[in-house]
Short mmCIF file of C-alpha atoms and ligand atoms in Angstrom, two decimals:
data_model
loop_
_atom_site.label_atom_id
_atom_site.label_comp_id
_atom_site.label_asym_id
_atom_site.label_seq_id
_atom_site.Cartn_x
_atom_site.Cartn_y
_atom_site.Cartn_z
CA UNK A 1 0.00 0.00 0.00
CA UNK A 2 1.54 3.62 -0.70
CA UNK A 3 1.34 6.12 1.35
CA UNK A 4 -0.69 8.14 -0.35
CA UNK A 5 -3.49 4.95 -0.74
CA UNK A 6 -2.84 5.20 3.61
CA UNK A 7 -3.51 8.66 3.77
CA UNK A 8 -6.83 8.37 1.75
CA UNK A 9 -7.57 5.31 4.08
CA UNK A 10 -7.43 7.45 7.19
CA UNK A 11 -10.64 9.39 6.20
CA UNK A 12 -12.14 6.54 8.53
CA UNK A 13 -10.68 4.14 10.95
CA UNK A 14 -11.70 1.49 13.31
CA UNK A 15 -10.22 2.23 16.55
CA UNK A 16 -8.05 -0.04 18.63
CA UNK A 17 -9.79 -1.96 20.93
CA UNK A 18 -8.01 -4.34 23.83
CA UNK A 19 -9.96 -7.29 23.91
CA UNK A 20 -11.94 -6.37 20.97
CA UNK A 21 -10.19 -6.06 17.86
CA UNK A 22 -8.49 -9.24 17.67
CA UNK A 23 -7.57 -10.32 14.82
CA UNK A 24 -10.93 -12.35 14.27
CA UNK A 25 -12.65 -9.18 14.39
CA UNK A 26 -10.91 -6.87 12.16
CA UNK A 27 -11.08 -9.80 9.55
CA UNK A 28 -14.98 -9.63 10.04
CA UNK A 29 -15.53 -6.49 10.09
CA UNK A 30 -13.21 -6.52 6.40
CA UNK A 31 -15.48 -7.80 5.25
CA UNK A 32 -18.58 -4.66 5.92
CA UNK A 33 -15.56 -1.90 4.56
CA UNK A 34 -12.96 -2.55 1.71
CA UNK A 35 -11.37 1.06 2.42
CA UNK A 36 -11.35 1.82 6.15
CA UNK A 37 -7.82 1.56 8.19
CA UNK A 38 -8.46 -0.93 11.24
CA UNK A 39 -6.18 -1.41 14.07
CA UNK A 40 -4.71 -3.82 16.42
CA UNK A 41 -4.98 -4.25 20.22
CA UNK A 42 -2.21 -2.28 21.80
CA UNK A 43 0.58 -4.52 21.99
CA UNK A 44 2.96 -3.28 24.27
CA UNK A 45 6.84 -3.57 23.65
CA UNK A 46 8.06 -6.00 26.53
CA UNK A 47 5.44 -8.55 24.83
CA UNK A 48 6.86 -8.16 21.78
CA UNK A 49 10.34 -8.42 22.36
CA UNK A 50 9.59 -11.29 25.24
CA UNK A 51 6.36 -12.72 23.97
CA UNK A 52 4.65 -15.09 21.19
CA UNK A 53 5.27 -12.96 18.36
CA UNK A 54 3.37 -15.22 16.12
CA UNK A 55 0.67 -15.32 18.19
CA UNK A 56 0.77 -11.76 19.14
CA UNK A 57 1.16 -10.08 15.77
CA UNK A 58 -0.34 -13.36 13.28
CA UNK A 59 -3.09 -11.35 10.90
CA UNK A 60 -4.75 -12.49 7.81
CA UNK A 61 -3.64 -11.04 4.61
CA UNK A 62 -7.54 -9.51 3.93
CA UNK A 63 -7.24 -7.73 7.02
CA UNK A 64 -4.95 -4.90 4.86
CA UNK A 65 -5.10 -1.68 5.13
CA UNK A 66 -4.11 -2.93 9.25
CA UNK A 67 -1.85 -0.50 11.64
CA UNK A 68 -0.36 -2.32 14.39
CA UNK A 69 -0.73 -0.17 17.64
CA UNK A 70 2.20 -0.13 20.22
CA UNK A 71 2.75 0.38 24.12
CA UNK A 72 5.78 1.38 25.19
CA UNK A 73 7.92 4.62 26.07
CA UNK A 74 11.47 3.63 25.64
CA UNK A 75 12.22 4.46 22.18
CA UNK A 76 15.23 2.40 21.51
CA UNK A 77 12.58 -0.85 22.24
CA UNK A 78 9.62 0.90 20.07
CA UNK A 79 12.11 1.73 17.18
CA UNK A 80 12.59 -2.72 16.96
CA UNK A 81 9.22 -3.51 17.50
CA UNK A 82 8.30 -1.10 14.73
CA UNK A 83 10.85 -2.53 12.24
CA UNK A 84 9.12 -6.02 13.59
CA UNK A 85 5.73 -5.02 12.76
CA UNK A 86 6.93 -3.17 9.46
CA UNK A 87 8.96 -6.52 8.15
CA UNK A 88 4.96 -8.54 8.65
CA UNK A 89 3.38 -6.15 6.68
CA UNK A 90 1.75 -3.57 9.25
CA UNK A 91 0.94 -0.77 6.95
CA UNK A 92 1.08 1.70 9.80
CA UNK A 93 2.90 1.81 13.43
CA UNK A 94 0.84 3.77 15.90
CA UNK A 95 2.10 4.42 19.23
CA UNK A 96 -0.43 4.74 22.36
CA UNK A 97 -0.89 7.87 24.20
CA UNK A 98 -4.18 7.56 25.39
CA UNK A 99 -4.82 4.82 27.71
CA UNK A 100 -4.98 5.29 31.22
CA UNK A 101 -5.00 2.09 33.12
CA UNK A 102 -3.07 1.83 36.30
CA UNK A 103 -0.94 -1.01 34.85
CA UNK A 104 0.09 1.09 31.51
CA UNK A 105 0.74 4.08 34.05
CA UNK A 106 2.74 1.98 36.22
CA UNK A 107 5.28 0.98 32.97
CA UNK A 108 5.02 4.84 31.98
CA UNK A 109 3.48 4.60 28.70
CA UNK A 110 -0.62 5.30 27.79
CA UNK A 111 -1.67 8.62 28.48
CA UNK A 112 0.66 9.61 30.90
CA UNK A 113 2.91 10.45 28.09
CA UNK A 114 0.73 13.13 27.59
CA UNK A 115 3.09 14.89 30.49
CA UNK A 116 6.21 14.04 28.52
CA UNK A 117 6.25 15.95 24.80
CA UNK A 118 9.78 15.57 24.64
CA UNK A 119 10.08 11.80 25.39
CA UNK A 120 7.09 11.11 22.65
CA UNK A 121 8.93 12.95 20.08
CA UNK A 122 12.13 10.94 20.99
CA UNK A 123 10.12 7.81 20.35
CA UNK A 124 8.84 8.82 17.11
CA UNK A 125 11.85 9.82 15.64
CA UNK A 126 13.10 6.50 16.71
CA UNK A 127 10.09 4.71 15.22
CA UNK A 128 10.47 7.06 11.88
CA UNK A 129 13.97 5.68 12.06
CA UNK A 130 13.58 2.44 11.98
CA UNK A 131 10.69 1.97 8.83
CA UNK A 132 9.60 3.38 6.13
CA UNK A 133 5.67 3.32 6.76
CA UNK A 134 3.82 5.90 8.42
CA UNK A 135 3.98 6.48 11.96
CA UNK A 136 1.23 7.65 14.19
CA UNK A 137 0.34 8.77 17.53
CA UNK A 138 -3.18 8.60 19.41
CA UNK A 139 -3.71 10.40 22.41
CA UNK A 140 -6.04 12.71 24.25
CA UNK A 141 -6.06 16.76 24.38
CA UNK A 142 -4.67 16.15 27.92
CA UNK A 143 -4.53 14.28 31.50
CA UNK A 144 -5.28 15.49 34.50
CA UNK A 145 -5.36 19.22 35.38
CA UNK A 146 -3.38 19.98 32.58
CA UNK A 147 -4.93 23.19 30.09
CA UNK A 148 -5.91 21.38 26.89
CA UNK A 149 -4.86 24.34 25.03
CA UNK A 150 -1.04 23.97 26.07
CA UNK A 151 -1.12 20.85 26.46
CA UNK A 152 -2.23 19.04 23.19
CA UNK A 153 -0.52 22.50 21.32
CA UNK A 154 3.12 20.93 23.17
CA UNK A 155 2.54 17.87 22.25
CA UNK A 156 1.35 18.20 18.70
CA UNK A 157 4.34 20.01 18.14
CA UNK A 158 6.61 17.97 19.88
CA UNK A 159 5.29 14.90 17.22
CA UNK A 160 5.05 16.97 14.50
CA UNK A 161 8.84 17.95 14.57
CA UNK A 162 9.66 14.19 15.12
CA UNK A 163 7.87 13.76 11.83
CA UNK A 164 5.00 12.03 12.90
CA UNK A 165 2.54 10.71 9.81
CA UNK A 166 -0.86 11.89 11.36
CA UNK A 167 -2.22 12.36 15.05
CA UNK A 168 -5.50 10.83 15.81
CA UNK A 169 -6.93 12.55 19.38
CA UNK A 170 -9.18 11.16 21.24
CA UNK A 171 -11.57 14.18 22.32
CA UNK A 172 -11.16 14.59 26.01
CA UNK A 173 -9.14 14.19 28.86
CA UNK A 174 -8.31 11.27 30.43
CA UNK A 175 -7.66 11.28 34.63
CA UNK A 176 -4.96 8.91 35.93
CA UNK A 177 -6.24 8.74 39.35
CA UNK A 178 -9.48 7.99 40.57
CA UNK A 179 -11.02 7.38 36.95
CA UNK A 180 -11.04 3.68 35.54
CA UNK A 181 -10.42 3.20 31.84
CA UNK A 182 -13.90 2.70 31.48
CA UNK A 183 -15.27 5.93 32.83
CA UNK A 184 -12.07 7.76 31.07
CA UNK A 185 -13.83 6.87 28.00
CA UNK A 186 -17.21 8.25 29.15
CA UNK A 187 -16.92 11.21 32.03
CA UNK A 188 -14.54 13.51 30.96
CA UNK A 189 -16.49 15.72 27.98
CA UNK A 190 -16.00 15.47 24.43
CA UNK A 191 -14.35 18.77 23.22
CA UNK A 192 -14.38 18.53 19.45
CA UNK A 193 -13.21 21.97 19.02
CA UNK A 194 -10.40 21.59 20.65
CA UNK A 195 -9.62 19.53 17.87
CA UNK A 196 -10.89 21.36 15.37
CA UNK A 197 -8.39 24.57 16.61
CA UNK A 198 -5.67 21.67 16.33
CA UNK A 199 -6.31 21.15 12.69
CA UNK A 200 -6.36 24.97 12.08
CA UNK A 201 -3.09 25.69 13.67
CA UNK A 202 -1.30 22.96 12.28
CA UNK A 203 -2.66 22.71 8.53
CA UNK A 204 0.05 20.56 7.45
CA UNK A 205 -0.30 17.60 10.09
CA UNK A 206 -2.76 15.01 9.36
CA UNK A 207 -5.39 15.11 12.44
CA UNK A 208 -7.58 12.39 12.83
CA UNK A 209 -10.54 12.40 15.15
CA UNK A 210 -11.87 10.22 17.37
CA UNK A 211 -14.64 9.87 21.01
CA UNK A 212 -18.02 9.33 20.94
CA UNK A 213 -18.84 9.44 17.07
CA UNK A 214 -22.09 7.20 16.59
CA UNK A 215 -22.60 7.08 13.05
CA UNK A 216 -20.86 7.20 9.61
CA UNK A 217 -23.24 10.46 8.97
CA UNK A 218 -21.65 11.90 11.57
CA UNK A 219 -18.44 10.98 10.42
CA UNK A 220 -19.07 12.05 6.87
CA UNK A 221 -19.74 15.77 8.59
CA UNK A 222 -16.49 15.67 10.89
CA UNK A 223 -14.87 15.27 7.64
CA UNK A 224 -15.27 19.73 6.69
CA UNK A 225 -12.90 20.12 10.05
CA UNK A 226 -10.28 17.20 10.45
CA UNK A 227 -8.41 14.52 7.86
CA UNK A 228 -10.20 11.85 9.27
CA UNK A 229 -12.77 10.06 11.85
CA UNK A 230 -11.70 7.28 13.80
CA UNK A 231 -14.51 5.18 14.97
CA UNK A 232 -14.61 3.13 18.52
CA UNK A 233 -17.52 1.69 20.30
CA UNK A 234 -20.00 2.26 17.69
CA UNK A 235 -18.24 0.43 15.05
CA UNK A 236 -17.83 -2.62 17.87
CA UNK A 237 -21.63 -3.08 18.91
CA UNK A 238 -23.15 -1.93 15.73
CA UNK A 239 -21.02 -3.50 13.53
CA UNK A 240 -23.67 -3.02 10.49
CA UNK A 241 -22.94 0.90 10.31
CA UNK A 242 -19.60 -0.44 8.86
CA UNK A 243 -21.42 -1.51 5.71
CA UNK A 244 -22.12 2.31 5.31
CA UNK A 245 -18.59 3.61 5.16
CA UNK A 246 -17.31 2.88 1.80
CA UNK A 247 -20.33 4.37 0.19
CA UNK A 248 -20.53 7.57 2.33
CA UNK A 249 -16.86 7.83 3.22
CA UNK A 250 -15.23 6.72 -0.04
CA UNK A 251 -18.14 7.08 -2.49
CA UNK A 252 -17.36 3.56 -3.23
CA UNK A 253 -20.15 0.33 -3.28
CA UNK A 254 -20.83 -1.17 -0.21
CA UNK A 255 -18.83 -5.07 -0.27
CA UNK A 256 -22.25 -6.28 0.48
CA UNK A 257 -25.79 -5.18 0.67
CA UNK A 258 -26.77 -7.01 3.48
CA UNK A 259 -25.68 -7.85 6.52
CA UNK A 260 -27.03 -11.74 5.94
CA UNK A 261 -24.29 -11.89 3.24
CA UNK A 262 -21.35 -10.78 5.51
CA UNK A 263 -22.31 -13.75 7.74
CA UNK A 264 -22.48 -16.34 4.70
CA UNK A 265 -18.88 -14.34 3.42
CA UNK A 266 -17.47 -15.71 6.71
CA UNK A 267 -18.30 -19.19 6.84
CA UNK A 268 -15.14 -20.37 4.47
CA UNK A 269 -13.04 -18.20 7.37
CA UNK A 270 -14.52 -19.78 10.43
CA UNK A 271 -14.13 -23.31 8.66
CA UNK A 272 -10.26 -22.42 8.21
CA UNK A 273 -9.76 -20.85 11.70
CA UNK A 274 -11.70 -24.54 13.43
CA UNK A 275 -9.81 -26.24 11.46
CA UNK A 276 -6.84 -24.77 12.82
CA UNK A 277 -8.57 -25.20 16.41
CA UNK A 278 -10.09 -21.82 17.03
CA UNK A 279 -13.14 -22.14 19.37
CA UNK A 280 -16.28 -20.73 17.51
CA UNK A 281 -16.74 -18.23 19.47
CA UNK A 282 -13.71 -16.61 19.46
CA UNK A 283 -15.09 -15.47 16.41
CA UNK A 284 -18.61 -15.07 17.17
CA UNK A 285 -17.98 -12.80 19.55
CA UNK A 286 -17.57 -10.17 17.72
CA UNK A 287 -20.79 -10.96 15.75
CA UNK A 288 -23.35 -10.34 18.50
CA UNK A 289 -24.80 -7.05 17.37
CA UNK A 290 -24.48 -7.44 13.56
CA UNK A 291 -28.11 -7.70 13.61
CA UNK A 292 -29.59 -4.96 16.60
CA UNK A 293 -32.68 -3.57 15.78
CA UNK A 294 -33.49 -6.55 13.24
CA UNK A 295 -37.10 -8.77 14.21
CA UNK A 296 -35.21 -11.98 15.45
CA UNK A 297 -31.64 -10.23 16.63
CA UNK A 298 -32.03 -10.82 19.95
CA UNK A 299 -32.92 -14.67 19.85
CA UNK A 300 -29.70 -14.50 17.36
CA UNK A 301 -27.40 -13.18 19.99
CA UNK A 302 -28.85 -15.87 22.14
CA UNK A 303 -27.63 -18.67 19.55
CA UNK A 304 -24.68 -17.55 19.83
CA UNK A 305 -24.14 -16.57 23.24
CA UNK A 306 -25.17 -19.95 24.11
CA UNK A 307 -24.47 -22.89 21.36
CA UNK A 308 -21.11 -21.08 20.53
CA UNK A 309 -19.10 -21.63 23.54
CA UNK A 310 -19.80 -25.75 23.32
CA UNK A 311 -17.10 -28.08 22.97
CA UNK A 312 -17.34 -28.57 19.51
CA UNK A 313 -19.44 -25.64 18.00
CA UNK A 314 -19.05 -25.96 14.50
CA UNK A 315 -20.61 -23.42 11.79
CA UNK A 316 -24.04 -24.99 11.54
CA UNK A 317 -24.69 -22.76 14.83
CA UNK A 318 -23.90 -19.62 13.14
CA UNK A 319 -26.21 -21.30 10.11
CA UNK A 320 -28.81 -21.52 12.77
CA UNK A 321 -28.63 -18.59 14.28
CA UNK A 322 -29.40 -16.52 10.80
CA UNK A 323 -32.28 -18.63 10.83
CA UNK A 324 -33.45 -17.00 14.36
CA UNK A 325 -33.93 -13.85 11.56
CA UNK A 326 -37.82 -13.04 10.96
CA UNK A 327 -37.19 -11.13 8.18
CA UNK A 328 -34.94 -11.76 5.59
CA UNK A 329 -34.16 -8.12 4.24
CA UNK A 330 -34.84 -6.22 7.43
CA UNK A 331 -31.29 -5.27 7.97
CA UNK A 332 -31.57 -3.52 4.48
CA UNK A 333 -33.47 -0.95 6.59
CA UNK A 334 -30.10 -0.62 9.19
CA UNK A 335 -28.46 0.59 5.85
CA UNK A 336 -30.77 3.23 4.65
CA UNK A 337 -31.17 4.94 7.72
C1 FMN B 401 -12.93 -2.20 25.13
C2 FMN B 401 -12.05 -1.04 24.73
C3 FMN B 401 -10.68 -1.23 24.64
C4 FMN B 401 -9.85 -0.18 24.23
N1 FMN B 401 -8.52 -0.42 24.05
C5 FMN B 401 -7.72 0.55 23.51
C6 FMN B 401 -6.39 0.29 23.11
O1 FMN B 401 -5.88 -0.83 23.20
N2 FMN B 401 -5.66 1.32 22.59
C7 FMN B 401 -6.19 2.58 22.43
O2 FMN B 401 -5.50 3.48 21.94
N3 FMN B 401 -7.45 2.84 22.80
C8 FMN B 401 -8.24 1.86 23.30
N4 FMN B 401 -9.55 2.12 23.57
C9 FMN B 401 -10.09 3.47 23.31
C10 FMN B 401 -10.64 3.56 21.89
O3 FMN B 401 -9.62 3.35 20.92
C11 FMN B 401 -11.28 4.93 21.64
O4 FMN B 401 -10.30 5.92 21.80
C12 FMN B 401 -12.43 5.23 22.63
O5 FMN B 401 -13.28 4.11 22.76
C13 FMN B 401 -13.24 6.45 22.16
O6 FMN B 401 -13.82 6.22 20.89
P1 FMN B 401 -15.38 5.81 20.73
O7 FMN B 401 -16.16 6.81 21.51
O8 FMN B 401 -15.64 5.88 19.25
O9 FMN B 401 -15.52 4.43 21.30
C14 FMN B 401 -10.40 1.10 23.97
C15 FMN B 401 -11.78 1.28 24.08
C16 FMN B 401 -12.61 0.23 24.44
C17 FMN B 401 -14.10 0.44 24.51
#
């Protein structure tokens, strides 16, 4: 992929997820957008360098355009594990700036970086050092009682000189103490124009946007005042909206119509990934709210929930749970509104 094919890909972006966008899920949810960029878990450095790096960093070859998201704050050991991810393909390296758990605070990397310009800049040079993709930082318009204004303008700067490819924020603040990841993703407020005076004051850095966005609409509007929308939760539980971004993001045909036909486009997958001894609902997971708002969704979620997890759950559950669907072309109506 060249980077100017990445840049256009950035319009919209699937947001990295721990827990959630495993590899199983960004091959799914592929299949709902041709164009948009999808990300890894964070994977921090020490696992990397110590861990299963087949296992950590495996990825299917459909799952292209992918960025492989990092963890880390010691720029010598981000600088290999970019050349690592770069040599298997990654199309981006992103580092994390934005995560506040007590456990990525305690190995001084997440969001508290947001107190150290300096050191991120060191780490993206490194990075930009070491491959010849893009590199990309996400993090927050500040921690704590730092001043937004200041704050993100430092840091912006501070990646922008290191040559950073394009800075995705997530719209708020995050606090270290007394906040837990969760509520850091849901009590601090969205500021959008923060962001939005970001992109005006830097018109040459690629800003990419990201909290709370519910809908490719939305996104689509975002689009007059930043480079690009990257979507989180929404794409995760309503997985459906997906089938709406290369259309309204890329003016491009949707890969299918339906969301039915994603489900019957990933039965070859799941039969490869059993027969390689993945548990059905590793990859089923993912699939629970393909359907919301559809007559028959919920007693489809049930399949699943339920029949999945059995020893032995082979793809004649997910075959029976599309037949839990009352109405065949209901989800068409998830696509046109
Ligand atoms: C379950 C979950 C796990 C997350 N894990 C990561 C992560 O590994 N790296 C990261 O940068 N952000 C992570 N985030 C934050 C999201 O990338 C995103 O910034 C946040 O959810 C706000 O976007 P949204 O409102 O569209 O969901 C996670 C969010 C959720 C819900």
């Amino acid at each position: 992929m060249t980077r100017k094919e990445l840049s256009a890909a950035r319009r919209f972006a699937i947001a990295p997820m721990m827990d959630w966008t495993d590899r199983h899920c960004r091959f799914f949810h592929r299949l709902m957008t041709r164009r948009a960029l999808v990300y890894t878990e964070m994977i921090t450095t020490a696992a990397i360098i110590h861990g299963d790096r087949a296992r950590l960093l495996g990825y299917d070859a459909a799952e292209h355009p992918v960025a492989l998201q990092l963890g880390g704050s010691d720029p010598h050991a981000l600088g290999q594990c970019a050349r690592i991810g770069a040599a298997l393909g990654y199309d981006e390296i992103n580092l994390n700036v934005g995560c506040p758990s007590d456990r990525v605070q305690e190995g001084r990397f997440g969001a508290c970086l947001m107190a150290e310009p300096a050191l991120v800049g060191d780490c993206v040079a490194a990075m930009k050092a070491a491959v010849a993709v893009p590199v990309t930082v996400k993090c927050r318009i500040g921690i704590d009682e730092q001043d937004p204004e200041s704050s993100l303008e430092t840091f912006a700067c501070a990646v922008e000189a290191a040559g950073v490819d394009a800075l995705i924020v997530h719209a708020r603040k995050a606090w270290l103490k007394g906040l837990s990841p969760r509520e850091n993703r849901e009590v601090p407020p969205l500021d959008y124009n923060r962001v939005f005076r970001l992109k005006a004051a830097h018109p040459r850095l690629a800003v990419v946007l990201n909290g709370g966005v519910a809908s490719v609409e939305q996104a689509v509007a975002l689009l007059d005042r930043v480079d690009g929308v990257m979507m989180g939760r929404a794409a995760y539980q309503e997985p459906w909206r997906l089938l709406a971004v290369d259309p309204l993001m890329f003016g491009e045909a949707a890969p299918f119509a339906q969301a039915k036909a994603v489900v019957a486009a990933l039965v070859p997958y799941v039969e490869r990934e059993l027969a390689r001894g993945t548990r059905l609902s590793s990859i089923t997971r993912h699939m629970l709210g393909l359907f919301r708002g559809v007559p028959g969704a919920r007693a489809f979620r049930r399949h699943l929930a339920t029949e999945a997890v059995k020893p032995g759950a082979g793809v004649q559950v997910l075959v029976d749970a599309l037949a839990q669907l009352l109405d065949t072309d209901a989800d068409l109506a998830h696509i046109a509104a």
